[in-house]
C-alpha cells in the first residue's frame, strides 16, 4: 500500500484521560506516521511524546494472535465454549458471586457496557470491577457525596479561563501533557497563577508560582484550613450557599476540629505560615479558580475526604460551573469516565444508577432480565482477596495486568495461581498476568477497535479502526457477547456492531430519567450507523443544541433535595515511628504508560528513563550510604525490590518515589505494586499507593554489566536486571547482588554464534565479549567487578553496522569507541528524538535558553514536556562553568 495516499482515519489517543484526537493513515502498522487531529477540540493538532510515537507501538511484537490454552493454540469456538461452560458450572454450583470480571479503563465504552450487562444484568452478581478503582474511584465517591452523582462540573477551557489554577497531587506536565500545555499557553496570554500542591518537586513545579511541598498525606489538613479561612474571611458566596447547598455548619465544625488555628494547620502540613497564608490569600482574592486533582489526592486512605475538602472550597465560594472555575478531577486512563458511565465499578450500576431497589427494577425492565444484581460487588482489592481465599472460583480479566499494578502484587500472583479458572482477554501476550491465566483470548488492539471513549471533561470521542484485527484477534464486545450467547443469553447480546451497543447505552441513559440523572445522552439513541461512524467529539449531558461544557452554576444538583452537600472530615492520626520510616510514593514517568506493554515497544520512549529509578533525598541517601546511580533496595511489609538510585533534592526527606512501569517481564521484579500496601480508602476502596511505609538500604553489587543483543534473550537470572528496546535490539542492565550471583558470560545469556571476540582481564575483573555473524554484531556483554561501565549509546549504534571493522572491534573490547564518553546521551526530547549530547553541544555554542535550544535542535518544540529537563541541563552547564 502506498502510505502517502492512504486516507487519514481520525481516532483518539489510547493513553491518558486528556483524550487527544489523532490522525493515522488507513492500513498503517509499525512506524506508521501518527499526527494530532487539528479538528479535535481537545488538542487541536498537538500531541505529547507518547501520542507522537504511537507509530512505534503498533506493530505485531508481543501480540496475542490466537486463543491459547495452557500454552497451546486452540480455536475460538473451543475457547468460548470453555469460558461459558466453566462460568456456568461455577454459578450453578456456587452461585453468581463465585465468578467475577476485572476490567480496565483501556476498554471502549461499548466493550465495558457489554461486560457490565453480562455480569450485573444476567449473571446477577455485582462482581465486576475495573482498574479505574486504582485511579479515580475516590474522586467518583467524592462527586457522589457532594453532587449526588459522579459528575465533573467543568471543562478544559476552564484551565484557560482561570486566573488561578491549583494542581493538587498531579504531575500534570508529565501525566496530562497537552492539557498542561494549554494551561501554559493561556498563562502566557493572561498571566494565570499556578500553584502546585505536592510533597515532591515534579516537572509541573517548573512553571509554578508557588509550590506547596506539603508533608505526605497533609492534603486534608491543607484544604480544611483553606475552607475554614475562606469562611472566616468573608469569601463565601452566601447567595450560592443558601440557594444551592446544605450541611455547611457541620462541615466547618468537622474541618476546624483537628487544627483550630492556622499555625496548627501549617505545622501539620509541614509548611511555614507565610507560605500557607499566601496560598489562602490567592484563593480568597481570585474569583476564577480551578482546583485540579489527581492520584495524589485519590490514592490515599483519606482520598474521598480529600476530594470533598477541595469541593467544599468551591461550593463555599460558589466557584463552580462558571468559566474558569471549579474542582476538576483529572482521570488517568483514556476511558475511565466511559467505564463510570456504564457501571464498570462494582458499586455502581449502568447509566449512573445506584444499587437501589428502584434502579434495579428499572434495569430489569430495560434489559428484560430478572437476574439484575441487587447489591454491590467486590472492589478490586477485596475481589482479589476473594480469589485468594476461594470465594471467587472463576475470574475473567480484560485488558489489564493486575499482577503488576495492584497493591501487594505478589499476593495477587499467588491468588491467580490458586484460582480454579482464570481467563485473560488482552491484545498482548507476554505479561505477568498472562503467565497466571488458564486461557488467553486475543483481543483487538488500539487501531483495530471501533467505539467511543470519554475523557476527563465528559467528552465522548470516537476511536476508529485503521487496520483490521491482527491474527484471530476480536473486539472485546464481541468476545463477551459470544460468551453471553453460549451462557443462554443470546437475545440480549445480539449486537451486530458497536453502533448497536452505543444506541442501547444512549437509550438507557434516558430511560425513566426525567431529569433525575445528569448523565443523559439519549438524544444519540436513534443515530444511524453512518452517524455513529461520523460522530464528532461531544460533552455529556446532551441537551437541546448539543453538549454541555459546564454544570451546576445555578444549582440543579441530582441529590434528593437538589442541593450540593458539604462534607468534611478531620485528618486521621498519623502513625508513629516504625521499622519503615519512609513514605513510599509511586507514579508515572513522562514517556511510559502503565506496565509498558505498549510504550515499551518504542526505543525512543525507552531512552529517557532507561531503568527503574528510586528517588531519594540527598540527606537520607548520605545517611544510608546510597549513591546517585548506585543500587538501592526498597523494603516494605509486602516485599522488597531493587532500583537504580536517583539522589535528588526533589524528594522531601523521609519520602521515596518509584515509577509504576516496570514488571517481572522487563526487570527483576522492580515493580511498584509488589511494594505497595493494600490499605485503602474505606468509602471508595481505592488503594493508598502514595503512602506505603518503607525503608531503603544501599546495595553493593558484586559485579555490574550490560548486555546488548539483537534478539530478546531469556530472563537473566541475577539479582537486578532491567530490559529495554533499543534501535535494532535489546539492552539489558545487569547486576549481581548476592555473593552467589555468579557473573554471567555471553554463552549463558545469548549463546554462541559463528564468531566470538573477547577480552578477559581477571585482575581488573573485566570481561568484554561479542558474538558476530558474518562480521555483524549479534550480541555483546560488558562486565566489571570494580570499575565503571562505558556508554551504551555508541555500542547501540553498532547494531546498525553491516560489518564491524578492525577499529570497531578494538574499540568494543577496550570500551573506548568514538562517543564512548557519552557524547550522545539519553533522549531528552522524545517527540523530536533529540539527545542530551545535542543539547549540550547547543549550550556550548551559546544557546542560553529553552527557546534558543529549540531553534538549534528542535528539542522542546512539540509537546513541551521536556522543557523542564532542558532547563536543568542549562542550569547544570552554568553551574559547571562557574565551578
Ligand atoms: Fe495521548 Fe499525550 Fe494527549 Fe494524553 S496528552 S491523550 S498521552 S497525546
PDB file of C-alpha atoms and ligand atoms in Angstrom, residues 13 15-16 18-20 47-48 50-51 176-178, ligand 1:
ATOM      1  CA  UNK A  13      -5.119   8.500  21.646  1.00  0.00           C
ATOM      2  CA  UNK A  15      -3.203   6.694  26.700  1.00  0.00           C
ATOM      3  CA  UNK A  16      -4.198   9.356  29.205  1.00  0.00           C
ATOM      4  CA  UNK A  18      -6.870  14.093  28.258  1.00  0.00           C
ATOM      5  CA  UNK A  19      -8.301  12.291  25.222  1.00  0.00           C
ATOM      6  CA  UNK A  20      -6.474  13.859  22.270  1.00  0.00           C
ATOM      7  CA  UNK A  47       0.341  15.519  20.759  1.00  0.00           C
ATOM      8  CA  UNK A  48       2.701  14.716  23.600  1.00  0.00           C
ATOM      9  CA  UNK A  50       3.625   9.247  23.895  1.00  0.00           C
ATOM     10  CA  UNK A  51       0.988  10.236  21.349  1.00  0.00           C
ATOM     11  CA  UNK A 176      -1.697  15.176  31.222  1.00  0.00           C
ATOM     12  CA  UNK A 177       0.804  16.969  28.979  1.00  0.00           C
ATOM     13  CA  UNK A 178      -1.463  18.510  26.360  1.00  0.00           C
TER      14      UNK A 178
HETATM   15 FE1  LIG B   1      -2.292  10.926  24.390  1.00  0.00          FE
HETATM   16 FE2  LIG B   1      -0.494  12.664  25.308  1.00  0.00          FE
HETATM   17 FE3  LIG B   1      -2.917  13.506  24.563  1.00  0.00          FE
HETATM   18 FE4  LIG B   1      -2.613  12.081  26.781  1.00  0.00          FE
HETATM   19  S1  LIG B   1      -1.792  14.147  26.392  1.00  0.00           S
HETATM   20  S2  LIG B   1      -4.196  11.778  25.237  1.00  0.00           S
HETATM   21  S3  LIG B   1      -0.988  10.668  26.209  1.00  0.00           S
HETATM   22  S4  LIG B   1      -1.360  12.613  23.232  1.00  0.00           S
END
